[in-house]
Short mmCIF file of C-alpha atoms in Angstrom, two decimals:
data_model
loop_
_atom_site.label_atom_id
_atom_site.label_comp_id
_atom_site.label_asym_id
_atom_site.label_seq_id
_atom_site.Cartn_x
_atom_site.Cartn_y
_atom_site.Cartn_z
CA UNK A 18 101.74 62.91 100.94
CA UNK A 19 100.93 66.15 99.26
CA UNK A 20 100.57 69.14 101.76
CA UNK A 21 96.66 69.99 102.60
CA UNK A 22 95.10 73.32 101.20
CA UNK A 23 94.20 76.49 103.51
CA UNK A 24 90.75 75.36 103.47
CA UNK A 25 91.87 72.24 104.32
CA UNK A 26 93.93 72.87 107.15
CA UNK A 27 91.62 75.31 108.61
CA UNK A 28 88.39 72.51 108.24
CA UNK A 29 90.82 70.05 110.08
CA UNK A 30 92.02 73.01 113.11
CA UNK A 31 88.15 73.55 113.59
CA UNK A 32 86.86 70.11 113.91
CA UNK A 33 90.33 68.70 115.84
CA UNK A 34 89.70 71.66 118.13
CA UNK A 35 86.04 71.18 119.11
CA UNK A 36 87.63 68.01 121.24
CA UNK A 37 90.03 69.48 124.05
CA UNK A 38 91.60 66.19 124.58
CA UNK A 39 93.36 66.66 121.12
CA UNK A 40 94.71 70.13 122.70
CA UNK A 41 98.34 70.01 123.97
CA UNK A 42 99.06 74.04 125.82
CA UNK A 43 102.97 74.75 125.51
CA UNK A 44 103.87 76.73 128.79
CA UNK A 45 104.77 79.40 126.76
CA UNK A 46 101.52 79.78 125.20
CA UNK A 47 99.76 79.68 128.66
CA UNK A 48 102.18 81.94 130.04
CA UNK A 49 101.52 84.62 126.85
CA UNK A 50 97.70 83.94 127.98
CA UNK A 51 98.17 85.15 131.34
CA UNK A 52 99.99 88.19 129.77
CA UNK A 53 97.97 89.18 127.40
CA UNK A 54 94.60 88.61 129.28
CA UNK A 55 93.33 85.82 126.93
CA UNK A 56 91.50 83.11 128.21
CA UNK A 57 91.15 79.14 127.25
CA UNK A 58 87.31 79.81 126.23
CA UNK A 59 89.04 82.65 123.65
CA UNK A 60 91.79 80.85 122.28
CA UNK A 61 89.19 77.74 121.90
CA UNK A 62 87.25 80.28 119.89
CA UNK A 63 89.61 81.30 118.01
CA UNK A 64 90.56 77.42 117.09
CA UNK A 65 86.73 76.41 116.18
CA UNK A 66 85.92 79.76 114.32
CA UNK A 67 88.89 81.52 113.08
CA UNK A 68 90.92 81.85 109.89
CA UNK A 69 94.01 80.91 108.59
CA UNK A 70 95.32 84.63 108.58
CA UNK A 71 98.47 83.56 107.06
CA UNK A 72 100.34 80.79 105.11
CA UNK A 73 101.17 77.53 107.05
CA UNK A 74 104.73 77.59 107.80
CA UNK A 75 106.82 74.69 107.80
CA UNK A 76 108.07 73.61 111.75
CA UNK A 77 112.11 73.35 111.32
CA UNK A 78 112.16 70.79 114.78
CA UNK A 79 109.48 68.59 113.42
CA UNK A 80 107.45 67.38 110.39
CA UNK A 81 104.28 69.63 111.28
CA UNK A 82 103.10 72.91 109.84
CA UNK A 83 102.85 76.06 112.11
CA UNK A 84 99.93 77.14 111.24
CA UNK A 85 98.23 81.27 112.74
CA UNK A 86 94.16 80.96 113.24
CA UNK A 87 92.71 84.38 113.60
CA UNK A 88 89.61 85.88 114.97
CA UNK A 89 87.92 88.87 116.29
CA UNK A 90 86.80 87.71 120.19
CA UNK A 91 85.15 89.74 123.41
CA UNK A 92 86.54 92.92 121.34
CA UNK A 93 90.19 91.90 120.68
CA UNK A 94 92.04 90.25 117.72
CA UNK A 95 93.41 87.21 118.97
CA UNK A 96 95.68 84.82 116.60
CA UNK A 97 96.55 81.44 118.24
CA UNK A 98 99.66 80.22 116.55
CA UNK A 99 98.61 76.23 116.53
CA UNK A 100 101.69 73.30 115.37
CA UNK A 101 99.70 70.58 113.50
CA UNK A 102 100.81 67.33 112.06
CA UNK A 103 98.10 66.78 109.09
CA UNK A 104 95.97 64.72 109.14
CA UNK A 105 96.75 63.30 112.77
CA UNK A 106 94.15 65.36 115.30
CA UNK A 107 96.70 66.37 117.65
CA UNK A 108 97.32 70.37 117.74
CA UNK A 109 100.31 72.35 120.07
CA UNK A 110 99.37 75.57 121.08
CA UNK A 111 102.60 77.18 120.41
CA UNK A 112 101.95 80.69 121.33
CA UNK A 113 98.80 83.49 121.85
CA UNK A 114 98.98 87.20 120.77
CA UNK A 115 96.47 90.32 120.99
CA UNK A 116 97.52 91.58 117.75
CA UNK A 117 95.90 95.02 119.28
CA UNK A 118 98.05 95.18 122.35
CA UNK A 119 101.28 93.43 120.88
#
């Protein structure tokens, strides 16, 4: 199967995200949360309204794409790098950074 477009993969983060049962949080990425001061609610946002702000990457352990969603949210730049197997709904919250404080 051919690999999905930007657009694509950012139509198919967005709509996968807007149910939280397709949501898996690595510890890591909840820990980096805690660190970083960025809540569930923000990384959701981030998920359901961002951007790609770079190209999918592929994931070396698995057959997915690592994929970084961007967004401006409550006055910080937040990128939520997200694992996705296209076109399966499942997404892996790998990690969360505050691109102004990191």
């Amino acid at each position: 199967m051919a690999q999905p477009s930007l657009r694509q993969l950012e139509r198919h983060i967005r709509s996968c995200a807007g149910d939280t049962s397709n949501i898996v949080w690595l510890p890591h990425s909840e820990q980096r949360m805690r660190q970083r001061k960025v809540t569930r609610a923000m990384a959701l946002d981030v998920l359901r309204q961002g951007i790609l702000s770079r190209p999918p990457e592929p994931e070396m352990r698995a057959t997915g794409l690592r994929c970084s969603m961007t967004r401006f949210v409550a006055g910080i730049q937040v990128v939520v790098v997200v694992y996705v197997e296209h076109p399966a709904p499942d997404l892996t919250i790998v990690t969360v950074i505050d691109v102004n404080g990191d």
